[in-house]
CSV table of C-alpha atoms in Angstrom, one decimal:
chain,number,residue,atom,x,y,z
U,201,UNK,CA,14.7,-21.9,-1.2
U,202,UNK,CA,12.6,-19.4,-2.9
U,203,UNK,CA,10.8,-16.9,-1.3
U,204,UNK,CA,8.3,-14.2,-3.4
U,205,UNK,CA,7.4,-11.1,-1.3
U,206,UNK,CA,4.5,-9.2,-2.3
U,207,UNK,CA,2.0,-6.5,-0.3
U,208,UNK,CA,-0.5,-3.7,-0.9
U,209,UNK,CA,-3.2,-5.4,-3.1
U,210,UNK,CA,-5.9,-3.3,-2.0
U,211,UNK,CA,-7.9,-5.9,-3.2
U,212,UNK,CA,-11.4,-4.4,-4.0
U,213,UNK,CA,-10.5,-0.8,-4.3
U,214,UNK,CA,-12.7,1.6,-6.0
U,215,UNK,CA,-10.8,4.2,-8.4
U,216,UNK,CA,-12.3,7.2,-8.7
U,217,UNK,CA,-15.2,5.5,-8.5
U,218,UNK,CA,-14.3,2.3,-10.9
U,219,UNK,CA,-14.3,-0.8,-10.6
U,220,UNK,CA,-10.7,-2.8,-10.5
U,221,UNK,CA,-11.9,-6.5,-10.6
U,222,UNK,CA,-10.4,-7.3,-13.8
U,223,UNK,CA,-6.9,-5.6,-12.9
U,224,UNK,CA,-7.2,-7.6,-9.8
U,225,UNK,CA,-8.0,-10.9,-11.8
U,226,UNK,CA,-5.1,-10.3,-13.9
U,227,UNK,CA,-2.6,-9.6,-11.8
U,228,UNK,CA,-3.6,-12.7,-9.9
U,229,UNK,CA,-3.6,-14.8,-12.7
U,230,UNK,CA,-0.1,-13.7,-13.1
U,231,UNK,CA,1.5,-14.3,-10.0
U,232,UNK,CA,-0.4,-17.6,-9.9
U,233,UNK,CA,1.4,-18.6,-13.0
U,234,UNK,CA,4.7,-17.2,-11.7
U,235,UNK,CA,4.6,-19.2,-8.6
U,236,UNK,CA,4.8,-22.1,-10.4
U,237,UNK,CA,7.4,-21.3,-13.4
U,238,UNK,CA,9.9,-19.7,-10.9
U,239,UNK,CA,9.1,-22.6,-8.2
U,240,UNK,CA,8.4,-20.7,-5.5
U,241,UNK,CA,8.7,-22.2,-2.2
U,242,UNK,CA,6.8,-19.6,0.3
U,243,UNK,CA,4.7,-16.7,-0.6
U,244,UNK,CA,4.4,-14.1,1.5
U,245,UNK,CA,1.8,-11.2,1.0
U,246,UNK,CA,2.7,-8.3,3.7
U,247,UNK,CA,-0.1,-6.7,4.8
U,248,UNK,CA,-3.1,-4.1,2.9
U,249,UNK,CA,-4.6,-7.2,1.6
U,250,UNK,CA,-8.1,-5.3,1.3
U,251,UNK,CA,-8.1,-1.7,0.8
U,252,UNK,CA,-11.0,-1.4,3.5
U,253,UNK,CA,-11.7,-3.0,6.4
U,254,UNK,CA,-15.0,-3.9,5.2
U,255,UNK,CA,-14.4,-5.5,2.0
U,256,UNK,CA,-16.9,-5.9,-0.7
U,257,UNK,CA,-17.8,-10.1,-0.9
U,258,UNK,CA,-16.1,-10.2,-4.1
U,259,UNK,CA,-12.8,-9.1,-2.9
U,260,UNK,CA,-12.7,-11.6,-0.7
U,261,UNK,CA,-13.7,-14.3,-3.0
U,262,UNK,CA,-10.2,-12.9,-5.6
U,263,UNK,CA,-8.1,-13.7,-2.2
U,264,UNK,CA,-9.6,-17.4,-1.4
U,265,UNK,CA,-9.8,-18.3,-5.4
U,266,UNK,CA,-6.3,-17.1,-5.9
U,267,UNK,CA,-5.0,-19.1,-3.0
U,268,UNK,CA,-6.9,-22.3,-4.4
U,269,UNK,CA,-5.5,-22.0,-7.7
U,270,UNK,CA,-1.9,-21.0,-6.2
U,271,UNK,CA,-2.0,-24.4,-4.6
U,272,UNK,CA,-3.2,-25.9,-7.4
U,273,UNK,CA,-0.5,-24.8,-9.7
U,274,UNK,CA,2.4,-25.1,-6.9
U,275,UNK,CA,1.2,-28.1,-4.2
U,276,UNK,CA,4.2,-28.1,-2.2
U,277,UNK,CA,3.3,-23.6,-1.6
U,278,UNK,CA,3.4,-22.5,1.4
U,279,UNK,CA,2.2,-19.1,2.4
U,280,UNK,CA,1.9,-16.1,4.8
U,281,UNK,CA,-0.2,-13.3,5.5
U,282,UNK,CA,-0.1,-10.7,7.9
U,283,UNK,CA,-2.9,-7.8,8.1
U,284,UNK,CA,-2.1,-4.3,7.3
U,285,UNK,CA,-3.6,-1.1,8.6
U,286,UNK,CA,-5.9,-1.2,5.3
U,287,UNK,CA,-7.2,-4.6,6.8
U,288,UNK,CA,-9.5,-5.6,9.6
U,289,UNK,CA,-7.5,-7.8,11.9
U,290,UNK,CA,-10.5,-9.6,13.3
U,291,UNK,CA,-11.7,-10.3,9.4
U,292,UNK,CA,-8.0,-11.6,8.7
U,293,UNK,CA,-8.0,-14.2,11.7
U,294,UNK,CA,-11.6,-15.4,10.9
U,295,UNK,CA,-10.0,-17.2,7.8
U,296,UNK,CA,-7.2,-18.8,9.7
U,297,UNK,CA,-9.1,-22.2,10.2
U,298,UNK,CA,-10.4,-22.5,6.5
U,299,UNK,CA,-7.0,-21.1,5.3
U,300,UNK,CA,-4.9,-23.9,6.8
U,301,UNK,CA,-6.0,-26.6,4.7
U,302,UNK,CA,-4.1,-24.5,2.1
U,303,UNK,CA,-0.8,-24.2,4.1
U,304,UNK,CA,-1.6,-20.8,4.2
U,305,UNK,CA,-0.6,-18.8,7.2
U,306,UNK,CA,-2.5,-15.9,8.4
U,307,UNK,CA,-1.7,-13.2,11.7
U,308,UNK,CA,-4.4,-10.3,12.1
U,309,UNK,CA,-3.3,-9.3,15.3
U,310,UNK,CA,-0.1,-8.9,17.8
U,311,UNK,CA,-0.8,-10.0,21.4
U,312,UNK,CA,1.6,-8.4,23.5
U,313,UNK,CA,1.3,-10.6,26.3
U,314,UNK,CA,2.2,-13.8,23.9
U,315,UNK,CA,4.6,-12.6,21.5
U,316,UNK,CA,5.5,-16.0,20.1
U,317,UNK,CA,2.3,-16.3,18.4
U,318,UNK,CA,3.4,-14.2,15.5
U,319,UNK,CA,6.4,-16.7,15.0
U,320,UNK,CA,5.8,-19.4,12.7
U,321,UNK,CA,8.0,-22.3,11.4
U,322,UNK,CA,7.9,-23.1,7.8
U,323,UNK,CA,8.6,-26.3,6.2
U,324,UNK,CA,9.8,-26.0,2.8
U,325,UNK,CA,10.9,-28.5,0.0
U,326,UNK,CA,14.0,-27.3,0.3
U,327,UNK,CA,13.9,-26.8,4.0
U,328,UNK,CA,13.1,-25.3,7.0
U,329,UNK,CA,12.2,-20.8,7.5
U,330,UNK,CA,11.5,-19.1,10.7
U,331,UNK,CA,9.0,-16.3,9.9
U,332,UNK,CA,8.6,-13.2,12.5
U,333,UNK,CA,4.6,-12.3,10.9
U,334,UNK,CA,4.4,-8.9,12.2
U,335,UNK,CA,1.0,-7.5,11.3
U,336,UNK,CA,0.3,-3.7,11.4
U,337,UNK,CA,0.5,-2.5,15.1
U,338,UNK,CA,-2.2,-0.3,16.3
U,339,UNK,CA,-1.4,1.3,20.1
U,340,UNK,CA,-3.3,-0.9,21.6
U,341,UNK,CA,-1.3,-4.2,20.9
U,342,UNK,CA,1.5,-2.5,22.5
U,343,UNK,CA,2.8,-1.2,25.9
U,344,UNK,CA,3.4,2.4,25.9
U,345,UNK,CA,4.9,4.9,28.1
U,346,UNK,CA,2.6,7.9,27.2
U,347,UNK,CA,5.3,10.0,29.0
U,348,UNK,CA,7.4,9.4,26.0
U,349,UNK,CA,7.5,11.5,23.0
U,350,UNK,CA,8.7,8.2,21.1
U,351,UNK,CA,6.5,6.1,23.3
U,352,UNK,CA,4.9,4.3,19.8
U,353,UNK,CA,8.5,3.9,18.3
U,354,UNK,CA,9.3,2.2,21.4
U,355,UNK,CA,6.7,0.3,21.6
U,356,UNK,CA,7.1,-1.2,18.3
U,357,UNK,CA,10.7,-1.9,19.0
U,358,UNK,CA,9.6,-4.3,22.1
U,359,UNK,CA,7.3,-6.0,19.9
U,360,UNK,CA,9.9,-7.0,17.4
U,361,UNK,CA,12.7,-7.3,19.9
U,362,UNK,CA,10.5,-9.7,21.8
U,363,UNK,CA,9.2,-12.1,18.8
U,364,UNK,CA,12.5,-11.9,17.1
U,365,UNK,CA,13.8,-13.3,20.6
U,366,UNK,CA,11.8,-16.3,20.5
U,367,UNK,CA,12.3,-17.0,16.6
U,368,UNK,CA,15.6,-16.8,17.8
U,369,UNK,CA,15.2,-19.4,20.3
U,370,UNK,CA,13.2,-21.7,18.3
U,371,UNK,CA,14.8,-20.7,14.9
U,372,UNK,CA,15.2,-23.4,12.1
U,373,UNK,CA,16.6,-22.3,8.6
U,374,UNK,CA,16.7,-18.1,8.3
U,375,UNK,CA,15.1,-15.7,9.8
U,376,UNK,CA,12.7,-13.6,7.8
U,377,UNK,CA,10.7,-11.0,9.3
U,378,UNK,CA,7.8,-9.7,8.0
U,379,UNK,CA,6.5,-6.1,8.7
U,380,UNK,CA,3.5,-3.6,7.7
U,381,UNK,CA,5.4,0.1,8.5
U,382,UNK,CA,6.5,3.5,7.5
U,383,UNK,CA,10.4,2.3,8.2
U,384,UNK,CA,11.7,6.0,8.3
U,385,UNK,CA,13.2,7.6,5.2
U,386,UNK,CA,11.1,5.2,2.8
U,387,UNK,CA,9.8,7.1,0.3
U,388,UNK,CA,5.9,7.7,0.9
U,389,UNK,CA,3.2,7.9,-2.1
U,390,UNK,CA,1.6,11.8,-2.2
U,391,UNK,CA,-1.9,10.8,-2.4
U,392,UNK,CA,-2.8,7.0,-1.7
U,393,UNK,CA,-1.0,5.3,1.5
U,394,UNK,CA,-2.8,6.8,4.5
U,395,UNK,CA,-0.4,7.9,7.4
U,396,UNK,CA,-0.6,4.9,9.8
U,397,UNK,CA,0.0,8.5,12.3
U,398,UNK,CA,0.7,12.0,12.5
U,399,UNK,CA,3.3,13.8,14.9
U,400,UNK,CA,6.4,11.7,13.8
U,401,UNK,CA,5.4,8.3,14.8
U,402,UNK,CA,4.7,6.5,11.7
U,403,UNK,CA,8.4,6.4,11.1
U,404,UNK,CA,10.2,3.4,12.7
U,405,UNK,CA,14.0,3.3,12.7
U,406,UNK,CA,15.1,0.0,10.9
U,407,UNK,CA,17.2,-0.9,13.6
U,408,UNK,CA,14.0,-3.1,15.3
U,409,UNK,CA,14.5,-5.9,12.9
U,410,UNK,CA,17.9,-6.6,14.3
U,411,UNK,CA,21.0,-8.0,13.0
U,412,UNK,CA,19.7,-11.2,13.3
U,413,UNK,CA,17.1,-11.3,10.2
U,414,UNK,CA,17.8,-12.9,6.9
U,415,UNK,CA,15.3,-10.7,5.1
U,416,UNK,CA,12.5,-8.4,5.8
U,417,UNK,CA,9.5,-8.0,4.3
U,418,UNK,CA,7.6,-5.3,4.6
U,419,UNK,CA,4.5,-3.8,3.4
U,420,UNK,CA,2.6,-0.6,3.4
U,421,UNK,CA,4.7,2.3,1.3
U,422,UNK,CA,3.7,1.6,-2.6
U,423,UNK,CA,7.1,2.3,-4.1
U,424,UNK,CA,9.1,-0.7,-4.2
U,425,UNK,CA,12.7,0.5,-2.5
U,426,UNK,CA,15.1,-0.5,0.2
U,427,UNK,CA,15.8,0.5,3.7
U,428,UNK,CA,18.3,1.8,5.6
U,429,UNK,CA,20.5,0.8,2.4
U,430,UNK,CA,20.2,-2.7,2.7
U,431,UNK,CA,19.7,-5.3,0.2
U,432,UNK,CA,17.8,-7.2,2.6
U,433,UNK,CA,15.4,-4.8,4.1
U,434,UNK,CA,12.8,-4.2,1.6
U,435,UNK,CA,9.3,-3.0,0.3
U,436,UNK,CA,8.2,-4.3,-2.5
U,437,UNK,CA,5.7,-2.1,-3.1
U,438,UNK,CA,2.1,-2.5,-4.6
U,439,UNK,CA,1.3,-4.6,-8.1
U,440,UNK,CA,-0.4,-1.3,-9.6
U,441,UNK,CA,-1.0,2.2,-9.3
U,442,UNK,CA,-3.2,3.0,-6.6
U,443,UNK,CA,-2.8,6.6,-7.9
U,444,UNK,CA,-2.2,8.9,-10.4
U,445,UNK,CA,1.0,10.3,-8.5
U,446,UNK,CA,2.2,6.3,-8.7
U,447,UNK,CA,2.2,6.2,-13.0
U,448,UNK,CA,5.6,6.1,-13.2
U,449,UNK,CA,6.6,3.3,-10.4
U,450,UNK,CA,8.0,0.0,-11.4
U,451,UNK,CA,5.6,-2.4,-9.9
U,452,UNK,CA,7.3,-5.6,-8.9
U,453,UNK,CA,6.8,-8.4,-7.0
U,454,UNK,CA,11.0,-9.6,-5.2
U,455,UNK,CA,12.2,-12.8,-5.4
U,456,UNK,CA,14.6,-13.8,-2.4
U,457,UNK,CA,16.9,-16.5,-2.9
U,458,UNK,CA,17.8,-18.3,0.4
U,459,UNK,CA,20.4,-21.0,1.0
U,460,UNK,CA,20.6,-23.4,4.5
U,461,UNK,CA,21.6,-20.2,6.4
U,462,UNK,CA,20.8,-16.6,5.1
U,463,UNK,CA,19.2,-14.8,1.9
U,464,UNK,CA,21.6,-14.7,-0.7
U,465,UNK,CA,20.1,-12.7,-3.3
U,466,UNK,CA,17.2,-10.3,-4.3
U,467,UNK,CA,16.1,-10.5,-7.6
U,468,UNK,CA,13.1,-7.7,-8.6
U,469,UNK,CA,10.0,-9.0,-10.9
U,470,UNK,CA,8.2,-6.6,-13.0
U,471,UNK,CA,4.4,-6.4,-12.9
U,472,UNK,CA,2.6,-6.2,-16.2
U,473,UNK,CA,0.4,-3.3,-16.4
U,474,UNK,CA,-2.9,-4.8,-16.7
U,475,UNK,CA,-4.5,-0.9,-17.7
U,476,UNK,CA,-2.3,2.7,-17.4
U,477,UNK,CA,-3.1,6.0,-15.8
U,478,UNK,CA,-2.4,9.0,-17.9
U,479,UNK,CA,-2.9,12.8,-16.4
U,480,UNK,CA,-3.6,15.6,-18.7
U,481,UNK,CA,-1.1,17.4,-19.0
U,482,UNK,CA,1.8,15.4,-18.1
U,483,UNK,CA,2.9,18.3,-15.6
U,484,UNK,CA,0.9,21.8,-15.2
U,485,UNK,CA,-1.8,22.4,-16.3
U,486,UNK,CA,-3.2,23.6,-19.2
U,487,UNK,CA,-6.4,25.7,-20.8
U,488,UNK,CA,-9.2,24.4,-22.0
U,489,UNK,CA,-8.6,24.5,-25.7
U,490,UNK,CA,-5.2,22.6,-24.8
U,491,UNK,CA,-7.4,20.1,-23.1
U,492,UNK,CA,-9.6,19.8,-25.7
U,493,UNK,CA,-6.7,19.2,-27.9
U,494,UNK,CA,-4.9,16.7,-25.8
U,495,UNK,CA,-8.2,14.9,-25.5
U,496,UNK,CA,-8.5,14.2,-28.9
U,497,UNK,CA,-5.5,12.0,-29.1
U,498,UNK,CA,-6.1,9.5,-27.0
U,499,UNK,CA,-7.2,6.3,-28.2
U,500,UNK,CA,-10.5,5.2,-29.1
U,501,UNK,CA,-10.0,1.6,-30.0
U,502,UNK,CA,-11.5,-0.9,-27.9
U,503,UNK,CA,-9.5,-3.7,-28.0
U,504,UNK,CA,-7.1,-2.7,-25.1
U,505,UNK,CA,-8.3,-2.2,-21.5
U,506,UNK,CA,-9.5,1.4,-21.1
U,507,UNK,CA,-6.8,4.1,-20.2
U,508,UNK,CA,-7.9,5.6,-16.4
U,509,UNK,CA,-7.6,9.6,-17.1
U,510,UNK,CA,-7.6,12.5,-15.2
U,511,UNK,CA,-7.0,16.1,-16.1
U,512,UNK,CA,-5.4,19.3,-14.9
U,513,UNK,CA,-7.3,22.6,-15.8
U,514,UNK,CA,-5.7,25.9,-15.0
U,515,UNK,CA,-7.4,28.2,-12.4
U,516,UNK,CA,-7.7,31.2,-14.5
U,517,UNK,CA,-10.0,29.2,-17.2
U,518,UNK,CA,-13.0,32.0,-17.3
U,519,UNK,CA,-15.2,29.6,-19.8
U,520,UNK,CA,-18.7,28.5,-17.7
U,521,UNK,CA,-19.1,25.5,-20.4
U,522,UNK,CA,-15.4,24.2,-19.5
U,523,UNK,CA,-17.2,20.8,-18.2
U,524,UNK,CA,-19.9,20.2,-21.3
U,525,UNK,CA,-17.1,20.8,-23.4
U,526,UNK,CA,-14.8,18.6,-21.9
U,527,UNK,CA,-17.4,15.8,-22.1
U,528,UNK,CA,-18.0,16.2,-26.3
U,529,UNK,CA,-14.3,16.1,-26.0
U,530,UNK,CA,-14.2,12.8,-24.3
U,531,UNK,CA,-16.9,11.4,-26.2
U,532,UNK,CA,-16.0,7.7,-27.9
U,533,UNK,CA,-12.8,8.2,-26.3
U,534,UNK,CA,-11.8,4.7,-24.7
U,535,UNK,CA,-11.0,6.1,-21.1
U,536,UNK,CA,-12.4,5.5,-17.5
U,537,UNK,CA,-13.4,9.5,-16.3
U,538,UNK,CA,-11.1,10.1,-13.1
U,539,UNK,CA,-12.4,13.7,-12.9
U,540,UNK,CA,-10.9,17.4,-13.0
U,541,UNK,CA,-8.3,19.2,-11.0
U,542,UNK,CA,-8.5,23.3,-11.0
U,543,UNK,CA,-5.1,24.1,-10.9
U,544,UNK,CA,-3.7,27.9,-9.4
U,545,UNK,CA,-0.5,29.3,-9.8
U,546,UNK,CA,0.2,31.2,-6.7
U,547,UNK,CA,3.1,34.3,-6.5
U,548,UNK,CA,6.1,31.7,-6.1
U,549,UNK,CA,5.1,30.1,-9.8
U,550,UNK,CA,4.2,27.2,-7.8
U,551,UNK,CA,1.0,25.4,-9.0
U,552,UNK,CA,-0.8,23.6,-6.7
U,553,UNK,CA,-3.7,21.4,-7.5
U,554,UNK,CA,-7.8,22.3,-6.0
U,555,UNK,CA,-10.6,19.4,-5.4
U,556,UNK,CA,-13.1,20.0,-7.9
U,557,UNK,CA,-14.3,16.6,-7.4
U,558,UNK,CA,-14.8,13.8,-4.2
U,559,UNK,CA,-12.8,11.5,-6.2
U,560,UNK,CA,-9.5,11.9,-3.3
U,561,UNK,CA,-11.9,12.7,-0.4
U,562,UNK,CA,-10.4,9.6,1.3
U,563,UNK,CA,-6.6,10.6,0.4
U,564,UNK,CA,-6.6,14.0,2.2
U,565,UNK,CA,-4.5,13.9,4.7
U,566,UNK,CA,-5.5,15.3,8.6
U,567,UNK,CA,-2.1,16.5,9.4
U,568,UNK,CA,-2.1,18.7,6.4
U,569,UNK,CA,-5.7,19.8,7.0
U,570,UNK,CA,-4.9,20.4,10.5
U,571,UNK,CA,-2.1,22.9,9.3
U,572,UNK,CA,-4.2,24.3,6.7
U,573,UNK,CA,-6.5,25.2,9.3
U,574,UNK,CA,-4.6,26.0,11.6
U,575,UNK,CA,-2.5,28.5,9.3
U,576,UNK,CA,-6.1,30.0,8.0
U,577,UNK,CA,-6.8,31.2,11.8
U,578,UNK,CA,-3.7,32.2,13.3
U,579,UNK,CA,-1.5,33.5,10.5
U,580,UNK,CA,0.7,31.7,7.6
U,581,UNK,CA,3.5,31.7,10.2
U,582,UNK,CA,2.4,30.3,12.9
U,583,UNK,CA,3.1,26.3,13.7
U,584,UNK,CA,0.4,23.7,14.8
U,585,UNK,CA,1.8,23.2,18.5
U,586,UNK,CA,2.9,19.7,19.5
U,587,UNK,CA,0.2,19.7,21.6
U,588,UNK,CA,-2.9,19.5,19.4
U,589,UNK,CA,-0.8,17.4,16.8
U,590,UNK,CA,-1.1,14.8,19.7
U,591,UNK,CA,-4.4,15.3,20.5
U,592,UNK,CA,-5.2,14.6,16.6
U,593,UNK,CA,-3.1,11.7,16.6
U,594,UNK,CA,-4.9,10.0,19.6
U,595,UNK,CA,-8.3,11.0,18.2
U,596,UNK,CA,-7.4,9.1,14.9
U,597,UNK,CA,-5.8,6.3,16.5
U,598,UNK,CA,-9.0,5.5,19.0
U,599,UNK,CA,-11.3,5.9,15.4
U,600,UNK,CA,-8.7,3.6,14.0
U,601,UNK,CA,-9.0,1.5,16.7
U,602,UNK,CA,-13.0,1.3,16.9
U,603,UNK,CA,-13.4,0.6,12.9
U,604,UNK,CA,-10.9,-2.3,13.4
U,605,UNK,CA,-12.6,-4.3,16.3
């Protein structure tokens, strides 16, 4: 049996203000055409299907078309998806009805009080799979001891124990278990994958999954890496950069091979890039003139997708005209605008990047703006107290909470 794991779509994300339809459309088409010439038994997309939780109409059209032509390509597909904490959970289940006439399996939401409804038994052409679809947890789905310091951590480690217990009891074929998580020491994206929470409980120890799962597939961190060392724990990590601190990663969708019993191999597939990021410079920054200068080699032919570029202007550029001129610069150039960064070189030598632009409004982080602030009023020494990192967390979890019902 053949199982592809793939997450993060983010399906009708707006960078830096542009559209992504087409890189969307493509990649689709893609994996579409790879489901069929690898003969891929079960699909299953792990959460961050949208990258809001109100998604525009025609992101949701890219899911149901692509699931249509999936079928049509490989009849005997089945597939599974499980909401992330990009997605609505109540927008998710909606579909189920509709998305069953495609053997298409979708959970939006844990129900701690029936834990078994997250299990689902997969027939195969080459057999029987017992899935554990985990979607993202909020607090609510779970029972917490708010006494605890690790009351979150523990109570996502009841909800897996629990539905791994009854796949256990009911369990056909392997086990895989599917996830949408910061599993701790994954290796987090600097600007694009919002923390799920602040005050340490984002990370969840790898241990929940158990001994008992064949493979885990998990979903939310965009780099495509392993966990915990395993060869059977992993993220696969998004089809495309969903920001410029993301241009290097091998996007790839994993291929698990599975025999009667367990998962017996892990094979990566690499993602074409549909259209590249660049940032001027490479790493620094640079002065206007060398702007300029770097400008004027990149392409201006039209028959490639344009190249998404942003640019890094140092701090101590005096010249008022530094934005007209960077415009003439970019003029015929084939390139999608992704703004300017002012960049500062502060007494260590250590240059740190300033928001001239909304473009990352939504990337900023609140624990880092809480420390920021909190550093600004009290004195560079001091430490936000454990206390009002809690009372932030809460605060964002209950928002969380209210934009997902």
């Amino acid at each position: 049996m053949k199982v592809l794991h793939t997450s993060d779509w983010h399906l009708g994300q707006q960078f830096y203000e542009h559209n992504r339809t087409q890189e969307h459309n493509a990649f689709l088409s893609w994996l579409c055409n790879t489901l069929a010439e690898q003969v891929i038994d079960v699909l299953v997309i792990a959460g961050d299907i949208y990258h809001t939780a109100t998604p525009p109409a025609y992101a949701e059209q890219q899911l149901y078309t692509f699931i249509k032509h999936a079928k049509a390509s490989r009849p005997a597909l089945q597939v599974v998806i499980i909401a992330g904490n990009h997605d609505s959970a109540n927008r998710i289940e909606t579909a189920k009805p509709l998305l069953q006439a495609f053997d298409t399996h979708v959970v939006g939401r844990y129900n701690k009080h029936a834990p078994e409804d997250v299990v689902l038994s997969i027939t195969s052409e080459q057999g029987p799979l017992t899935v554990v679809a985990m979607p993202f947890l909020r607090a609510g789905d779970l029972t917490l001891d708010n006494q605890l310091p690790d009351a979150y951590q523990q109570g996502v480690g009841t909800a897996y124990h629990e539905s791994i217990s009854h796949a256990l009891s009911i369990k056909q074929g392997p086990l895989l278990v599917m996830g949408h998580l910061h599993a701790k020491g994954g290796d987090i994206s600097s600007d694009s994958e919002r923390n799920i929470a602040i005050g340490g409980f984002d990370s969840i120890n790898a241990s929940i999954f158990s001994d008992h799962a064949d493979y885990v597939a998990l979903g939310h961190l965009h780099k495509s890496q392993r966990v915990a060392k395993s060869e059977f724990i992993r993220y696969c990590g998004t089809p495309m950069p969903m920001s410029f601190s993301e241009r290097h990663y091998q996007h790839q969708v994993l291929i698990a091979q599975f025999n009667a019993q367990t998962c017996t191999s892990v094979t990566p597939l690499l993602v074409p890039r549909y259209q590249d990021v660049c940032l001027l410079p490479e790493k620094g920054s640079a002065t206007l003139d060398e702007l300029c200068k770097l400008i004027s080699q990149l392409p201006s032919e039209q028959d490639t997708p344009p190249l998404y570029v942003r640019l890094r202007l140092n701090a101590t550029e005096t010249d008022s005209q530094f934005r007209a001129k960077i415009d003439e610069a970019l003029a015929g150039k084939h390139v999608l605008f992704c703004g300017i960064e002012r960049v500062r070189t502060n007494a260590d030598h250590d240059q740190q990047a300033q928001f001239d632009d909304l473009g990352r409004v939504e990337q900023l982080d609140p624990a880092q703006l809480l420390d920021l602030a909190f550093k600004h009023h009290m004195g560079s020494a001091e430490q936000v107290p454990d206390a009002i990192q809690q009372c932030l967390a809460h605060v964002l979890t209950t928002l969380d909470e209210v934009d997902q019902s």
